[in-house]
C-alpha positions as protocol buffer text, in pm:
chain_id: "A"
residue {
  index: 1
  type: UNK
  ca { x: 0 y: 0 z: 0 }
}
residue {
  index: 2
  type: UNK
  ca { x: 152 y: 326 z: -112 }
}
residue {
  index: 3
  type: UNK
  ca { x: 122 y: 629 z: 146 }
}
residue {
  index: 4
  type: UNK
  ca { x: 82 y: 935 z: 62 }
}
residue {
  index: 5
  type: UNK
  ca { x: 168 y: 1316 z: 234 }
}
residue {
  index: 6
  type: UNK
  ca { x: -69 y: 1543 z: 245 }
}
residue {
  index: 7
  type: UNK
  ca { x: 46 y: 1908 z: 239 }
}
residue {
  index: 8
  type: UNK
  ca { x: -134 y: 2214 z: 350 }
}
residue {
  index: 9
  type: UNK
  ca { x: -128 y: 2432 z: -31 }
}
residue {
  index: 10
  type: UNK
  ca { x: 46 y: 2754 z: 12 }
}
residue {
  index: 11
  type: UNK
  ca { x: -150 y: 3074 z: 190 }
}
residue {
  index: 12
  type: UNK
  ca { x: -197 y: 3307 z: -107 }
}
residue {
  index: 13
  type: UNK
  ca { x: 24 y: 3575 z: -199 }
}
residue {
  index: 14
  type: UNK
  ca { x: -264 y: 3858 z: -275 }
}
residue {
  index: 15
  type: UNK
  ca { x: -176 y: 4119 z: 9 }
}
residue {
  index: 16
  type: UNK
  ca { x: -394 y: 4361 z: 129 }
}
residue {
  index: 17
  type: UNK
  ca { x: -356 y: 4729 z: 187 }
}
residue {
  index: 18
  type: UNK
  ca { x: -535 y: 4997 z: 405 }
}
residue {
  index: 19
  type: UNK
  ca { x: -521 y: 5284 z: 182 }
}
residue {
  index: 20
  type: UNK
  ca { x: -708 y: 5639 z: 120 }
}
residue {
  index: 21
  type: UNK
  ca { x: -766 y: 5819 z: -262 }
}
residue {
  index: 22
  type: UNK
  ca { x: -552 y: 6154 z: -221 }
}
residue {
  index: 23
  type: UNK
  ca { x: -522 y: 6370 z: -536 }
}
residue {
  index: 24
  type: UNK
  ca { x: -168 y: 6150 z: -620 }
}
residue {
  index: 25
  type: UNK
  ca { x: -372 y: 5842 z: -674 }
}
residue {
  index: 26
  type: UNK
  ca { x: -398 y: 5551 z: -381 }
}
residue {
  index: 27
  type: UNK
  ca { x: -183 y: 5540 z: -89 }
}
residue {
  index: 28
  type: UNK
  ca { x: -112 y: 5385 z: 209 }
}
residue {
  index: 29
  type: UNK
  ca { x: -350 y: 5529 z: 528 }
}
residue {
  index: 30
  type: UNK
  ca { x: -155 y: 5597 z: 805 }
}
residue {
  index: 31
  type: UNK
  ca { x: -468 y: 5512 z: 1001 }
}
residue {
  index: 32
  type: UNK
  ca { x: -624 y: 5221 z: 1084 }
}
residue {
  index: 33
  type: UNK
  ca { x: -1009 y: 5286 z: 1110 }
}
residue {
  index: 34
  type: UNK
  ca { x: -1010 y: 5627 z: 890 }
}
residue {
  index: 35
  type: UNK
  ca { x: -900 y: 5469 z: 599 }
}
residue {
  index: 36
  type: UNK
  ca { x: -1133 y: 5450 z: 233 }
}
residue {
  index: 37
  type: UNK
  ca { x: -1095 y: 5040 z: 229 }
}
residue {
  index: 38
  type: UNK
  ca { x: -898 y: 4781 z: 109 }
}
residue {
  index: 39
  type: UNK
  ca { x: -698 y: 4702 z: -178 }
}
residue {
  index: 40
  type: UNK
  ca { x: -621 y: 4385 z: -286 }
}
residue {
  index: 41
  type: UNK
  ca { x: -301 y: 4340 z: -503 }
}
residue {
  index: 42
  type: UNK
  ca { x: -210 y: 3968 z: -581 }
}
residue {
  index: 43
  type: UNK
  ca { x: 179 y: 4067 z: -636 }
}
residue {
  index: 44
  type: UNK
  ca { x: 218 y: 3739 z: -948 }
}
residue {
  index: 45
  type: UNK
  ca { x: -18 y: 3799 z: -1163 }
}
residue {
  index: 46
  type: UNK
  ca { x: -75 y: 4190 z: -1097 }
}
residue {
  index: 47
  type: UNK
  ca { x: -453 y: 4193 z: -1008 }
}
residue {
  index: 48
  type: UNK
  ca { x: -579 y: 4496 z: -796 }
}
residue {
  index: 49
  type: UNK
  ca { x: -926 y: 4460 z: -626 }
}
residue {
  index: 50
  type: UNK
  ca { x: -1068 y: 4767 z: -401 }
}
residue {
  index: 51
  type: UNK
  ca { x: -1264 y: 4716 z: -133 }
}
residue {
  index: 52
  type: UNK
  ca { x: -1471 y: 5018 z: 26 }
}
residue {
  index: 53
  type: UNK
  ca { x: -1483 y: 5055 z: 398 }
}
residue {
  index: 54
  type: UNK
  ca { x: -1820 y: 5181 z: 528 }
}
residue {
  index: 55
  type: UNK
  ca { x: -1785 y: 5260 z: 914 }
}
residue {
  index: 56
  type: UNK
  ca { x: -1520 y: 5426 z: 1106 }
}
residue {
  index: 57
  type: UNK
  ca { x: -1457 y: 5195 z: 1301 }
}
residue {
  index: 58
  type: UNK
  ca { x: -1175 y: 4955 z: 1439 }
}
residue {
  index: 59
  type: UNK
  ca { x: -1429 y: 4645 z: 1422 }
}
residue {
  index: 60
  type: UNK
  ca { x: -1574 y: 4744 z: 1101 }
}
residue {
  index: 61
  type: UNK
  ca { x: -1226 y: 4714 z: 932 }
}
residue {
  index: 62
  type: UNK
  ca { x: -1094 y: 4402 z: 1145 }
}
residue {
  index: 63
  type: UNK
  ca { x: -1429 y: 4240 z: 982 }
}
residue {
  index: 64
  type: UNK
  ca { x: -1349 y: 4418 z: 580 }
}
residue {
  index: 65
  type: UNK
  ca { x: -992 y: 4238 z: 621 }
}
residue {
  index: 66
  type: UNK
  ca { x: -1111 y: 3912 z: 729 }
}
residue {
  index: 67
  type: UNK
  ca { x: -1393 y: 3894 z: 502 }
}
residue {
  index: 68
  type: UNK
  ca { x: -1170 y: 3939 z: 198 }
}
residue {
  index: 69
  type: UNK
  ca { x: -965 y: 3593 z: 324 }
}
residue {
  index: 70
  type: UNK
  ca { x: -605 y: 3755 z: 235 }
}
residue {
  index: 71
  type: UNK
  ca { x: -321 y: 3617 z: 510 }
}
residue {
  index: 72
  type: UNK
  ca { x: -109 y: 3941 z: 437 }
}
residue {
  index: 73
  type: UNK
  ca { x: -176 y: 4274 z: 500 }
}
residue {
  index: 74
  type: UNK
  ca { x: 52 y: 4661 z: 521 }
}
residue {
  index: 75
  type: UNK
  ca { x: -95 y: 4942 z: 704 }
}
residue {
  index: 76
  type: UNK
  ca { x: 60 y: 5232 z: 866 }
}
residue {
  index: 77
  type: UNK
  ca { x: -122 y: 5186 z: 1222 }
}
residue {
  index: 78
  type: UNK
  ca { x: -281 y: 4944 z: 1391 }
}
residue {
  index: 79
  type: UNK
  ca { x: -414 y: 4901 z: 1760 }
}
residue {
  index: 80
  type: UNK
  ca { x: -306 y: 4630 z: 1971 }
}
residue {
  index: 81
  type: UNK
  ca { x: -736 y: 4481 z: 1971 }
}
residue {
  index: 82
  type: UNK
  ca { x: -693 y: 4505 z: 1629 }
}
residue {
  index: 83
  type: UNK
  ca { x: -410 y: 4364 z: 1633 }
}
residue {
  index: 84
  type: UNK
  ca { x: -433 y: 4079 z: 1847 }
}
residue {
  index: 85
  type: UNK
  ca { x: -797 y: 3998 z: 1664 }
}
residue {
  index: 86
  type: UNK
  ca { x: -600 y: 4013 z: 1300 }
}
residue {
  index: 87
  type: UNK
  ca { x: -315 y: 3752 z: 1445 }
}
residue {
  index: 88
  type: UNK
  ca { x: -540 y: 3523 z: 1588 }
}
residue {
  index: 89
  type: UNK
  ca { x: -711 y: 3497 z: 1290 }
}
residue {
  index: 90
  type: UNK
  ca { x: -402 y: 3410 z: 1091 }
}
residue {
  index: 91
  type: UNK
  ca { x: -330 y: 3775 z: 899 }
}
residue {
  index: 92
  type: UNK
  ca { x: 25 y: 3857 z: 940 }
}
residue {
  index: 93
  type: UNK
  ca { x: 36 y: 4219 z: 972 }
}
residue {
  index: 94
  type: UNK
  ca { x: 337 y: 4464 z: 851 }
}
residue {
  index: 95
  type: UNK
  ca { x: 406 y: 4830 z: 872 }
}
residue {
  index: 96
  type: UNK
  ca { x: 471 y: 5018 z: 531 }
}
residue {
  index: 97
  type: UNK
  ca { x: 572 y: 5355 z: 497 }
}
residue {
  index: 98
  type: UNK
  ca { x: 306 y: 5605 z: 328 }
}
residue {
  index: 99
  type: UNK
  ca { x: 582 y: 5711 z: 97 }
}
residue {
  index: 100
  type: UNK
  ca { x: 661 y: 5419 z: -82 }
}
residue {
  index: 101
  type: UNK
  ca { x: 376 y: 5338 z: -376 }
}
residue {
  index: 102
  type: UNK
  ca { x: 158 y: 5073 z: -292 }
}
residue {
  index: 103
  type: UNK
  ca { x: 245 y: 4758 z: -535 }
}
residue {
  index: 104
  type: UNK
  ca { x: 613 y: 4809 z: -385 }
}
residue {
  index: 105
  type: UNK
  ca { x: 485 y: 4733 z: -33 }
}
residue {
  index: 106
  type: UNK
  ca { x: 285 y: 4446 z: -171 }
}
residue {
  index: 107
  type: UNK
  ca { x: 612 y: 4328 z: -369 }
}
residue {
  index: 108
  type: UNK
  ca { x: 828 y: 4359 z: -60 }
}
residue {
  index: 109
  type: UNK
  ca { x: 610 y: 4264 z: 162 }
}
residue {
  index: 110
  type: UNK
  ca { x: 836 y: 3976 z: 347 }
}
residue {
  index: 111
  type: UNK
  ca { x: 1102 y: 4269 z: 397 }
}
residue {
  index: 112
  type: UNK
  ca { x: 883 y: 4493 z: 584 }
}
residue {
  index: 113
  type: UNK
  ca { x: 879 y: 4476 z: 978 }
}
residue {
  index: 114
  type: UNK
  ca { x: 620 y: 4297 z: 1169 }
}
residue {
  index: 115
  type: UNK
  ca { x: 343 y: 4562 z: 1315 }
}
């Protein structure tokens, strides 16, 4: 009888990004819950999804990011609830600088530093 290993398949590489619309296009929000949403950039095959935010909120955007079932995500600020709600829940969460443009961070995203 031949045995085989079963292997978990690799978490997906589509990171997501708090960001806000300024007049130079999309950027990185510095803050967590004032941000306009979510996008989505899947860093191998280019693919950029926005998703709006509707309330102001820390727990309205915990749920947004968990909803969209990325495992990677760059913001500028986060709480420690927020936090601590995102890393139970699997998301590993990195700090990216507002002045870098935002398919860079989602390239680099294993050289940024853990939030």
């Amino acid at each position: 009888m031949a045995l085989s290993v079963l292997t978990s398949p690799e978490p997906s590489r589509r990171t997501a990004l708090l960001v806000m619309h300024s007049r130079d296009g999309t950027v990185l929000c510095p803050f967590f819950s004032k941000c306009d949403g979510l996008l989505i950039i899947d860093p191998a095959s280019g693919c950029r999804e926005f998703r709006a935010k509707g309330q102001h909120t820390d727990e309205a955007m915990c749920d947004l990011i968990l909803k969209t079932g990325v495992h990677r995500l760059v913001l500028g600020f986060i709480s420690g609830p927020a936090a601590q709600k995102l890393r139970t829940a699997g998301i590993d969460i990195r700090l990216g600088s507002c002045a870098h443009a935002v398919e860079d961070l989602a390239i680099g995203f294993d050289d940024l530093p853990a939030a």
